Coordinates of C-alpha atoms and ligand atoms in Angstrom, one line a residue:
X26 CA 52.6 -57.7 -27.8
X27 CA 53.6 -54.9 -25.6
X28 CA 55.3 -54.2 -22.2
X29 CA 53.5 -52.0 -19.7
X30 CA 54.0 -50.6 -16.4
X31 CA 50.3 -51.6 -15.6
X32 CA 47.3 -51.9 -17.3
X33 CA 43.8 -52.0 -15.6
X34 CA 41.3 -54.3 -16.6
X35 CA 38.1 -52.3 -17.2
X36 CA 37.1 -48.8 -18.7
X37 CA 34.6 -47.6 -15.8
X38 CA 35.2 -45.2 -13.0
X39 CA 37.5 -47.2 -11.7
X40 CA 40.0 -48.1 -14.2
X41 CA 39.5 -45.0 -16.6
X42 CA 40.4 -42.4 -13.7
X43 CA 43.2 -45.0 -12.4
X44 CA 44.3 -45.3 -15.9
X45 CA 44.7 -41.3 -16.1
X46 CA 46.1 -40.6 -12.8
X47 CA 49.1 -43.8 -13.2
X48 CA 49.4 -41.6 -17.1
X49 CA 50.2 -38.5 -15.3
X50 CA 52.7 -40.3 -12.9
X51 CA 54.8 -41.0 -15.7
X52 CA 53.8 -44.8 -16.2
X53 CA 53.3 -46.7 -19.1
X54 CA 49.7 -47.4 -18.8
X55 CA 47.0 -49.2 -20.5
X56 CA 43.2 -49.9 -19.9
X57 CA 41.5 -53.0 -21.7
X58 CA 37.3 -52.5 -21.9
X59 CA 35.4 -54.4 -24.3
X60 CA 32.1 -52.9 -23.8
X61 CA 33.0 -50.8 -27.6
X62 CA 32.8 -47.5 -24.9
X63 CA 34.7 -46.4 -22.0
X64 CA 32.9 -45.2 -19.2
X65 CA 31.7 -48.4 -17.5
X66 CA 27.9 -49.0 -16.2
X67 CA 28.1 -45.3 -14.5
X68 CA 28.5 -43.7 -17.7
X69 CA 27.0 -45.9 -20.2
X70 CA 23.9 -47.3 -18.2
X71 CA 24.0 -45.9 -15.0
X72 CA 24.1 -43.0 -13.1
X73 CA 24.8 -40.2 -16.2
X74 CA 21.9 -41.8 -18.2
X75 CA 19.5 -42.3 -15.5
X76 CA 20.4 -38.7 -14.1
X77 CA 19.3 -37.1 -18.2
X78 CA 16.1 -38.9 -17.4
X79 CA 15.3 -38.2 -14.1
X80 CA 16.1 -34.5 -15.0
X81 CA 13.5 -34.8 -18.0
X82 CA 11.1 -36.0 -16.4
X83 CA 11.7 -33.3 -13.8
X84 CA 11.3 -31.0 -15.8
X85 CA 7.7 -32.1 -16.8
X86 CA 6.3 -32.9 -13.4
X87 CA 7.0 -29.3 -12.6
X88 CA 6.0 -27.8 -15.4
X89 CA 2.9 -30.0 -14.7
X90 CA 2.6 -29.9 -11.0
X91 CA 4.7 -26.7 -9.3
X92 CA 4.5 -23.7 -12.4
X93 CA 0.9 -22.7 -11.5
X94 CA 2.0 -22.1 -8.2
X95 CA 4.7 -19.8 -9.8
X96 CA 2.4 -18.2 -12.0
X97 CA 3.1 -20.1 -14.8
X98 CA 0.0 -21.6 -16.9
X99 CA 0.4 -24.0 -20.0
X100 CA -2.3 -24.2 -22.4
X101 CA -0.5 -27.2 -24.1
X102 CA 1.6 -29.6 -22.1
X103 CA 3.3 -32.4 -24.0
X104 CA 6.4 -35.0 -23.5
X105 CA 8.4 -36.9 -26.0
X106 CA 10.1 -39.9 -24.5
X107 CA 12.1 -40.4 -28.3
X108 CA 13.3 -37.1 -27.4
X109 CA 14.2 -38.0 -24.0
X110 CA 16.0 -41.2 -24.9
X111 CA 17.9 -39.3 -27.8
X112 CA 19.0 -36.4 -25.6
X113 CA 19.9 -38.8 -22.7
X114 CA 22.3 -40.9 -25.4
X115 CA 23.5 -38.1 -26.9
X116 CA 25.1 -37.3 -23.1
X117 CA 26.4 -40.5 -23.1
X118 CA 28.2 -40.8 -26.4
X119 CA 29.8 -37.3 -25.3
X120 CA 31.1 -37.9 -22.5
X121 CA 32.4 -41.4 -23.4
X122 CA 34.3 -40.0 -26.2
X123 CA 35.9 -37.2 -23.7
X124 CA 37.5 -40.2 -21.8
X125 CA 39.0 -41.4 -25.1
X126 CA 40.7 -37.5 -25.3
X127 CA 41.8 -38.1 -21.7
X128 CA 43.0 -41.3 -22.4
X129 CA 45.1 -39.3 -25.6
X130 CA 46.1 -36.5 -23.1
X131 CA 47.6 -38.8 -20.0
X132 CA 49.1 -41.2 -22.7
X133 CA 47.1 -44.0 -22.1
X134 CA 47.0 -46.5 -24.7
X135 CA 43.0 -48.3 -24.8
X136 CA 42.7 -51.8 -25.9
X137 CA 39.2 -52.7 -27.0
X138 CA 38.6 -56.4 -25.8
X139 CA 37.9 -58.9 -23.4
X140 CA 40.8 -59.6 -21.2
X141 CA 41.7 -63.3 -19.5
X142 CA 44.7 -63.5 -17.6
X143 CA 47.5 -65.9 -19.1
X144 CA 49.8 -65.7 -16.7
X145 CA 50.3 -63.3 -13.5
X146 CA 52.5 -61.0 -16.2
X147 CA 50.4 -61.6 -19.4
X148 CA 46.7 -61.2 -20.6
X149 CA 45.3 -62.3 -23.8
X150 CA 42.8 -60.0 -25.3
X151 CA 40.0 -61.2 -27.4
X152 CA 39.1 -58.2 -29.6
X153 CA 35.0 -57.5 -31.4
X154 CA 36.3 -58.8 -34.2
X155 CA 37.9 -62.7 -33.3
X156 CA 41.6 -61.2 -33.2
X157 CA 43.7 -62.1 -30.1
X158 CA 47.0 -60.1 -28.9
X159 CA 48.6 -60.6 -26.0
X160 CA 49.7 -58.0 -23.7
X161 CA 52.6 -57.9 -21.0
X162 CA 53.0 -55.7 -17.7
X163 CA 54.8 -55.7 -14.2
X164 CA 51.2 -55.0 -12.4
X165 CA 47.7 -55.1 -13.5
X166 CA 44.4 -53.4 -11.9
X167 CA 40.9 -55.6 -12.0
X168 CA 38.0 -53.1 -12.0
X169 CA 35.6 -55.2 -13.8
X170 CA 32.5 -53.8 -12.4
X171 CA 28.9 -55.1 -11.1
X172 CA 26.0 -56.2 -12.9
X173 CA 22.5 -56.0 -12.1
X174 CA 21.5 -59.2 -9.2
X175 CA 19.1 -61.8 -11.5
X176 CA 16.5 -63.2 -9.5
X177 CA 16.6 -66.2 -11.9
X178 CA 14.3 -68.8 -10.6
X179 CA 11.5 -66.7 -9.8
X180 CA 11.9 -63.5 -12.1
X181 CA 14.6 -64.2 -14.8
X182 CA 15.4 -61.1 -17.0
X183 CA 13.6 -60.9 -20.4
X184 CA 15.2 -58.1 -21.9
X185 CA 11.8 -56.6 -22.5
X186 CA 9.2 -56.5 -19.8
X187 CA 11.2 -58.3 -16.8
X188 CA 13.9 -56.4 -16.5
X189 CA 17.0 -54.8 -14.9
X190 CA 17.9 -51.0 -14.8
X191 CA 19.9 -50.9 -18.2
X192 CA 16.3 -51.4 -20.0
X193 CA 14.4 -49.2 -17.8
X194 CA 16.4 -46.6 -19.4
X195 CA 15.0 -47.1 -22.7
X196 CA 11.3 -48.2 -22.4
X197 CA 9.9 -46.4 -25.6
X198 CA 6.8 -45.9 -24.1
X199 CA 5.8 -44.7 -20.8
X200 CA 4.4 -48.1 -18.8
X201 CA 0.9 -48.1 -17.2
X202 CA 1.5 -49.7 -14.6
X203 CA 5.4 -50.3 -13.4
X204 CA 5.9 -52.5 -10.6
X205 CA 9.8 -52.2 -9.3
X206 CA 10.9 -54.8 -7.2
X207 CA 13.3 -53.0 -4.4
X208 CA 12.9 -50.1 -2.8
X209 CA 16.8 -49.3 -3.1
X210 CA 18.5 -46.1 -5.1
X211 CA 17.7 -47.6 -8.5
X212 CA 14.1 -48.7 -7.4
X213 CA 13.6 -45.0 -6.3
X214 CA 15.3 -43.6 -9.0
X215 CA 14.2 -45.3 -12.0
X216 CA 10.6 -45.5 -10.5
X217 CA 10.5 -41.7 -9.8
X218 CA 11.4 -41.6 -14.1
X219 CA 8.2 -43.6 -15.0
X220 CA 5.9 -41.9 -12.2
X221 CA 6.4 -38.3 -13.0
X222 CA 5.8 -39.4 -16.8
X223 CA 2.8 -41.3 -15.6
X224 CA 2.9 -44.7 -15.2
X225 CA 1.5 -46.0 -11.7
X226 CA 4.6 -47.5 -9.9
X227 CA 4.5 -50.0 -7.0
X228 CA 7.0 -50.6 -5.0
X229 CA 7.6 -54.0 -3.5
X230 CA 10.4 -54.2 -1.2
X231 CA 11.3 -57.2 1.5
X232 CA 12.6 -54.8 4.3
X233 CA 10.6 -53.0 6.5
X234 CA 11.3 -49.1 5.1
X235 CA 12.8 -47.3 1.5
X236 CA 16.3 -47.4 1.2
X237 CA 17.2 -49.6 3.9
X238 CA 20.8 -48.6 4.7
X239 CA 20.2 -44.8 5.0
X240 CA 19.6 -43.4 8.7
X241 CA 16.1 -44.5 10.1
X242 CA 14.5 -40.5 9.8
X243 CA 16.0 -39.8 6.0
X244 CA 14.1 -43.8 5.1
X245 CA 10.7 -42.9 6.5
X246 CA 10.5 -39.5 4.8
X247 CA 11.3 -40.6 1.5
X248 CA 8.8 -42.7 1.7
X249 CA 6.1 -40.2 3.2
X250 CA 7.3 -38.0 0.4
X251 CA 7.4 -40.7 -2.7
X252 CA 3.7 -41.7 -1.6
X253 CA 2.8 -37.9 -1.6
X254 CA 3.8 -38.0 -5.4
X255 CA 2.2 -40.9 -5.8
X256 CA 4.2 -44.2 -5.3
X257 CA 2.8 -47.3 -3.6
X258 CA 4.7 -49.0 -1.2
X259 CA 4.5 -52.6 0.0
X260 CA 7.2 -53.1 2.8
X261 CA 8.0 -56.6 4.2
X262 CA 6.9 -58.2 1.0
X263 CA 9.1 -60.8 -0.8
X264 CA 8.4 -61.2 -4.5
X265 CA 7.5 -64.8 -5.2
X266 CA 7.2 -64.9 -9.1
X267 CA 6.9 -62.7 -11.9
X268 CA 6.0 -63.9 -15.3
X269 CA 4.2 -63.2 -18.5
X270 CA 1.0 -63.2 -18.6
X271 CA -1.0 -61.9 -22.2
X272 CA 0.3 -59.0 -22.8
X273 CA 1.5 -57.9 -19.4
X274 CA 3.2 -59.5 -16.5
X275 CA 1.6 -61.0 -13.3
X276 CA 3.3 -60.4 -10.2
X277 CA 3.0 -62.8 -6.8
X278 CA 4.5 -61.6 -3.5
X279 CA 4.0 -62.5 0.4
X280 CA 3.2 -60.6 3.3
X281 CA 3.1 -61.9 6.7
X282 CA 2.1 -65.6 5.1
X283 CA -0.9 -63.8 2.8
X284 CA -0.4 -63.9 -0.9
X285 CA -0.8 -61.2 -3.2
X286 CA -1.2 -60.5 -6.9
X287 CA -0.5 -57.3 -9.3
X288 CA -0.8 -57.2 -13.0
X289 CA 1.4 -55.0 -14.7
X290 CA 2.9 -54.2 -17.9
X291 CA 6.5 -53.9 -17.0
X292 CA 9.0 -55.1 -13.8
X293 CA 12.0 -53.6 -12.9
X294 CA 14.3 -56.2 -11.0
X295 CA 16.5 -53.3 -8.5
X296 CA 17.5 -56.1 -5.7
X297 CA 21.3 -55.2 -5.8
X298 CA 24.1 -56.0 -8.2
X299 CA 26.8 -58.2 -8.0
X300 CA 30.8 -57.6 -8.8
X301 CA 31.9 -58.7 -12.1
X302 CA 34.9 -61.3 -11.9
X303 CA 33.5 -63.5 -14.9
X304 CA 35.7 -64.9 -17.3
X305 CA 39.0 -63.0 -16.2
X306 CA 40.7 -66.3 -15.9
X307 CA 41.6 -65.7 -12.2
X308 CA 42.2 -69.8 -12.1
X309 CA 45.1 -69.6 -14.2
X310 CA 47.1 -67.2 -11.7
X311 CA 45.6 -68.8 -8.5
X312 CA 43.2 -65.9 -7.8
X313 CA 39.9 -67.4 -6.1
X314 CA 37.0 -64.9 -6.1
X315 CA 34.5 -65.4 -3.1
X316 CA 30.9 -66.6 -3.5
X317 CA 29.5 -63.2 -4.0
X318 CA 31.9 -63.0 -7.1
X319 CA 33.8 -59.8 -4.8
X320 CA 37.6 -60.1 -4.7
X321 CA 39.8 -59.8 -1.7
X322 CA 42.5 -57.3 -1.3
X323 CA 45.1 -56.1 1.2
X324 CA 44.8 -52.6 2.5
X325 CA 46.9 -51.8 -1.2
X326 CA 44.9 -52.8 -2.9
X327 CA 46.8 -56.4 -3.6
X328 CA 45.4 -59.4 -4.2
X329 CA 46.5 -63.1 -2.7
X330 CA 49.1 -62.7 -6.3
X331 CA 51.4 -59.0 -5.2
X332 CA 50.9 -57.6 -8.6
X333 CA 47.2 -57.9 -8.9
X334 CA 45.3 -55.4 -7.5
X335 CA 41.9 -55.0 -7.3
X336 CA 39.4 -51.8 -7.4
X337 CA 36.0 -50.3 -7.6
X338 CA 32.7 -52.7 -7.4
X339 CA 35.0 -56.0 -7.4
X340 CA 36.1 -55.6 -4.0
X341 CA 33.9 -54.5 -0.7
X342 CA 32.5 -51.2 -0.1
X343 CA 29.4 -49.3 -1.7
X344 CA 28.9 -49.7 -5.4
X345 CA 29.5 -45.8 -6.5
X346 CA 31.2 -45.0 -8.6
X347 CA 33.1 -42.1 -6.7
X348 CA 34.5 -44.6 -4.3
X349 CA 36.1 -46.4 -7.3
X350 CA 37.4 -43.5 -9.2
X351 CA 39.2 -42.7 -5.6
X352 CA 40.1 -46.3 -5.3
X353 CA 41.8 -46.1 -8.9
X354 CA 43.5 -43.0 -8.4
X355 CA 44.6 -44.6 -4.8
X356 CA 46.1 -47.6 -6.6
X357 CA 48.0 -45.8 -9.1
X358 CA 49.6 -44.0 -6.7
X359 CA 51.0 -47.0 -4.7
X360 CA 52.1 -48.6 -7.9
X361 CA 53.9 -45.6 -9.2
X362 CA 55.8 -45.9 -5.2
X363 CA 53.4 -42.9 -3.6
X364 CA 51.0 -43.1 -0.6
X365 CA 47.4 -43.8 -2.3
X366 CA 45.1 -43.6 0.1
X367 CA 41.0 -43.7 0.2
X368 CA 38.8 -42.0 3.6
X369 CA 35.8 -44.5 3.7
X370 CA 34.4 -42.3 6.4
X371 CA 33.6 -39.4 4.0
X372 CA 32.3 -41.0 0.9
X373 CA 29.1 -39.5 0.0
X374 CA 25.9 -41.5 -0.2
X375 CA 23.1 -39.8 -2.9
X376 CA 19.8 -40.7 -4.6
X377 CA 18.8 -38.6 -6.8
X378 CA 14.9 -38.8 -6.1
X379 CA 13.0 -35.3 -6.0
X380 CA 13.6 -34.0 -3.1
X381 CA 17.2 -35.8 -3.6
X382 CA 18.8 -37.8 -0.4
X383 CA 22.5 -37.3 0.4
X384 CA 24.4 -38.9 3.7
X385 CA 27.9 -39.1 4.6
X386 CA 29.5 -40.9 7.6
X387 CA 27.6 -43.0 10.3
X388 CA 23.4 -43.0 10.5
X389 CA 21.9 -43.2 13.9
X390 CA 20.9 -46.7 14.0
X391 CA 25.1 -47.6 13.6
X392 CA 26.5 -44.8 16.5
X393 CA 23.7 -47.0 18.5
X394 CA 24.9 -50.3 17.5
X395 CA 28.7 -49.1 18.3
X396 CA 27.9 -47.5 21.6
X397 CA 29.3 -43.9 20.7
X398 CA 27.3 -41.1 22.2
X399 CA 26.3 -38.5 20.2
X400 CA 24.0 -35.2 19.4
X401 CA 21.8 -34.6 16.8
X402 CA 20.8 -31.3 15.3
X403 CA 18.0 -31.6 12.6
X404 CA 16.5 -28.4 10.8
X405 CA 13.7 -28.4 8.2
X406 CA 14.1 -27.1 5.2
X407 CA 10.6 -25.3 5.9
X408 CA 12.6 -22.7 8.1
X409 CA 14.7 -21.7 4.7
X410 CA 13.5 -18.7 3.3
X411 CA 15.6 -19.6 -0.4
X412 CA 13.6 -23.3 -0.2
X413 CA 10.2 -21.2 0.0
X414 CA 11.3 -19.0 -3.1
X415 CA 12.0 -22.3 -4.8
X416 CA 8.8 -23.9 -3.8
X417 CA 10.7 -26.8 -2.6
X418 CA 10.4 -27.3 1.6
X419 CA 10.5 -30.5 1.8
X420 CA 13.2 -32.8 4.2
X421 CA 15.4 -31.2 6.4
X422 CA 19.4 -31.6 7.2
X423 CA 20.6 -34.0 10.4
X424 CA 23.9 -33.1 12.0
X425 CA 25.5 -36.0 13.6
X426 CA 28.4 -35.0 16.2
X427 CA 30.2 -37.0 18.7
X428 CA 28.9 -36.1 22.4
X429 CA 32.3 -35.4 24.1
X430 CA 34.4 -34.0 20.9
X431 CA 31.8 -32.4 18.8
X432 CA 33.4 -34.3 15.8
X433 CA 31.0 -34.5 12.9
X434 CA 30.3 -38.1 12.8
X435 CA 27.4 -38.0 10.0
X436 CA 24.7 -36.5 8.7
X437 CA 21.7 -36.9 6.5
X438 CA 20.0 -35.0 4.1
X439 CA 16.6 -34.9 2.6
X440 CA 15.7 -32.0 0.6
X441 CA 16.1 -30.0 -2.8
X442 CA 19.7 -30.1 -4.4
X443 CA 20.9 -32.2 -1.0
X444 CA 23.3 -33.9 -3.9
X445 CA 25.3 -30.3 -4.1
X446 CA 25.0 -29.7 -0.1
X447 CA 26.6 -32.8 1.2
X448 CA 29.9 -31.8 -0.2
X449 CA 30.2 -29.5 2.4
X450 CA 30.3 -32.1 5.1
X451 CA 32.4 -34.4 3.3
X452 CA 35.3 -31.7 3.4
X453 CA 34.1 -30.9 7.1
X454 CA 35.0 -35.1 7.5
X455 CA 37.9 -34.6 5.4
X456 CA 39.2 -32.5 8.0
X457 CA 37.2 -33.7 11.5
X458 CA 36.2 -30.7 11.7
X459 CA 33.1 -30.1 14.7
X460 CA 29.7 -29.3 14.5
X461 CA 30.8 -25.7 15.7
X462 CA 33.4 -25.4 12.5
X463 CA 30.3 -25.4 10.6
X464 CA 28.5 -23.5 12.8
X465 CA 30.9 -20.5 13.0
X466 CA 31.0 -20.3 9.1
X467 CA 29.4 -17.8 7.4
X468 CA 27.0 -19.1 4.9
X469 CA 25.6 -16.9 2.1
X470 CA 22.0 -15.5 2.3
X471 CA 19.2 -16.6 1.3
X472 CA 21.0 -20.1 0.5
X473 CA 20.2 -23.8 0.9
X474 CA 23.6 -24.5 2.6
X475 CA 21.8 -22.0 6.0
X476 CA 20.2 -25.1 6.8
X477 CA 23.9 -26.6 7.2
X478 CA 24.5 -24.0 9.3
X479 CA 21.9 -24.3 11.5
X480 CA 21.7 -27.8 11.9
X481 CA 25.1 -27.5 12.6
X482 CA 24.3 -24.8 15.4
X483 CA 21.1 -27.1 16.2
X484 CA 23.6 -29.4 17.6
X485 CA 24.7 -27.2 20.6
X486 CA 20.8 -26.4 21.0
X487 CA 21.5 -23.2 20.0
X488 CA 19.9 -22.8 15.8
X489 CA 18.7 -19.1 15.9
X490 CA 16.4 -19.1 12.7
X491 CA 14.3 -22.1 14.3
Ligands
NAI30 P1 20.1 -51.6 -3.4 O1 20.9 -52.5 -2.6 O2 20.2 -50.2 -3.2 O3 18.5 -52.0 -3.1 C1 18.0 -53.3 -3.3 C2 16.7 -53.4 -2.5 O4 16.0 -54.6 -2.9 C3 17.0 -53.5 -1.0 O5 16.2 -52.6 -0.3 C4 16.5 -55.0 -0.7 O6 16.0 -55.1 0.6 C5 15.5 -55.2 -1.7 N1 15.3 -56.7 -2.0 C6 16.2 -57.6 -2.2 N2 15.7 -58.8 -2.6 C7 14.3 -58.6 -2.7 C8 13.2 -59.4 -3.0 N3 13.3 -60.7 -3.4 N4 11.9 -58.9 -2.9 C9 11.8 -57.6 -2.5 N5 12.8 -56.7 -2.2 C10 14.1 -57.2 -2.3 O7 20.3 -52.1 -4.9 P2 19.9 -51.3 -6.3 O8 18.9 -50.3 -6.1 O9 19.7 -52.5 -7.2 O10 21.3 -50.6 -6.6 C11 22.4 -51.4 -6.9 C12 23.7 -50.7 -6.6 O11 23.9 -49.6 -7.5 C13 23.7 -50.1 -5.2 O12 24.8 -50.6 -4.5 C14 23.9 -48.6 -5.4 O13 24.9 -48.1 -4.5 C15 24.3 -48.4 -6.8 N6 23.6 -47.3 -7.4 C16 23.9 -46.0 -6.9 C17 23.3 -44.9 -7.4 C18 23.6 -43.6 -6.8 O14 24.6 -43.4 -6.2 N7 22.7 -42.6 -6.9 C19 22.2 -45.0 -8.4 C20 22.0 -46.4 -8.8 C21 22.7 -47.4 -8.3

């Protein structure tokens, strides 16, 4: 039994980064995760895993596909998935053990086990090994995650060939044919994995375009550029069944009332997750999650009980996990008696396909729907002279800036390394700056970030390399 000044309920992004910052405020602080590792679905089965794949696999496509063009012939061109899955866990055990030394550093003390609250001042922690201990503070944090959406009448999760991301991370051997059902970031992701080792992918997703939440001209791109390497699309299609069949797995869907059938080997279920909440024992301090399992919380954070706060996938917002570890370090603050604050308008979007796909602020389609003029400056990265040394000319950049003010109001890239080039107009959010800010900024040649600049000068009509 021991007396905190807050513990947070969950080791990911959220409550690991939360932990840490309410650890360097001077709190007594401690973080209960029962997963055996800190470092929550993002680092454990999520975006630092995926991202060791996707970079493998990378690597072979273009040692496959893009060298010759380089001047660069193999003779012998060979992949090891074993080795893929054992450098991608060896990443993962690394950097899970480097939040334990933060943990050591910022005096926070970790309590491996499942937490159920007793009372709004106590929770009860079940440990691996049967033992309980209770735990007292004056405020605790819920960050208890997502997990993956089961579609469990017509496609329940199997563990082995029906399954969610988590397993697509560690299929032993490349699939021959994997169908993903969603066309979201982890349908993209994980799919782009298995194609460039492969496997024929098809995706079927219910919507009418890829990655239906991203701006209209970034959504059909990808999806021009995906089929280019290979992917197969079926839009407005609605999965009606998977299940085994043999060896494999037999996949029904509908389009516009006409039924179709795939055989596969392997599906990967990408329809969304959902927040975490199970088990928490909310009931027994009055807490009632909503349907969709998501919490609700004051603008501090709070819950409907003062000294429950809430953070990360439990509450709205996008699932990343850079919104939570801003929402955790928001949090401690306003416990420790400081102004924690998060800017939802300059949270960055990314999926890390090849060419990747980055946004920040408001698409096209949602100035529209609000009835905010604006102007648009959109440059290719064909017009880049360092994309053509890469090889890589694919996508361009979109400027989004309000029509009166100039204000940056979004923008949209598709292209190589746009994961490393949004950050520039995140800080341009961070500080409203206009179109011309970036504009007037000198931008180092022959670099990526030119097509910033002239996209940003694109707005005003005025892009002199285009
Ligand atoms: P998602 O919401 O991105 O995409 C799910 C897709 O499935 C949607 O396009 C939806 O229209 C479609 N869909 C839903 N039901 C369907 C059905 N019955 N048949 C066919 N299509 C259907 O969800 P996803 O990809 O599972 O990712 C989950 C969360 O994880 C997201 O919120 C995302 O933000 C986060 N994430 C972020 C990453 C990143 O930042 N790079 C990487 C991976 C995940």
């Amino acid at each position: 039994m021991a007396a905190f000044d807050v513990i947070f309920i969950g080791g990911g992004p959220a409550g690991y980064t939360g932990a840490n910052r309410a650890g360097q405020l001077g709190l007594s602080v401690a973080c209960v995760e029962f997963r055996g590792t800190l470092g929550g679905t993002c680092l454990n089965v999520g975006c630092i895993p995926s991202k060791a794949l996707l970079q493998s696999s990378e690597n072979f496509y273009h040692a496959k596909h893009k060298a010759a063009e380089h001047g660069i012939k193999f003779t012998k061109l060979e992949f090891d998935v074993a080795q893929m899955l054992k450098r991608k866990e060896g990443i993962v055990s690394g950097l899970t053990k480097g939040i334990e030394g933060l943990f050591k550093k910022n005096k926070v003390t970790y309590i491996k086990g499942k937490g159920t609250f007793v009372n709004a001042n106590t929770v009860k922690v079940v440990a691996m090994d049967g033992s309980i201990e209770e735990h007292t503070a004056k405020s605790f944090v819920l960050c208890t995650g997502s997990i993956p959406v089961e579609l469990r009448s017509i496609a329940p999760f199997d563990g082995k060939d029906i399954v969610s991301s988590t397993e697509s991370l560690c299929f032993e051997k490349v699939p021959d044919h994997l169908v993903v059902i969603g066309a979201g970031v982890i349908g993209l992701e994980m799919g782009s994995v298995w194609l460039r080792l492969g496997s024929k992918v098809t995706v079927i997703e219910a919507m009418d375009r890829a990655l239906p939440p991203m701006d209209g001209a970034v959504s059909a791109e990808m999806k021009k550029i995906m089929e280019k390497q290979g992917m197969l699309f079926h839009l407005n299609t609605k999965l009606t069944k998977a299940e085994k069949s043999g060896k494999g797995v037999k996949v029904t869907a509908e389009k516009d009332g006409q039924a179709m059938t795939i055989d596969c080997d392997k599906v990967l279920v990408a329809v969304g997750r959902r927040a975490y909440t199970d088990g928490l024992g909310l009931e027994n301090v009055g807490i009632a999650a909503r349907r969709d399992g998501k919490l609700d919380v004051n603008k501090h954070y709070q819950t409907s009980v003062p000294n429950i706060y809430a953070v990360g996938d439990v509450i709205d917002g996008p699932m990343l996990a850079h919104k939570a570890d801003e929402e955790g370090v928001a949090v401690a603050e306003l416990i420790a008696g400081k102004s924690g604050h998060v800017n939802y308008m300059a949270i960055p979007n990314v999926v890390y396909t090849w060419p990747e796909v980055a946004s920040v602020g408001l698409t096209e389609e949602e100035l529209k729907a609000k009835g905010i003029e604006y102007k648009v400056g959109k440059i290719p990265f064909m017009a880049n002279g360092r994309a053509r040394a890469f090889g890589e000319t694919d996508g361009f950049v979109k400027i989004i800036a309000d029509a009166k003010t100039d204000r940056i109001l979004g923008g949209h890239i598709i292209g190589p390394n746009a994961s490393e080039l949004i950050a520039e107009l995140v800080i341009a959010m961070e500080f409203s700056a206009s179109a011309e800010d970036i504009a007037r900024s000198s931008h180092a040649h022959p670099t990526l970030a030119e097509v910033m600049k002239e996209a940003a000068l694109a707005v005003d009509k005025r892009a002199l390399n285009f």
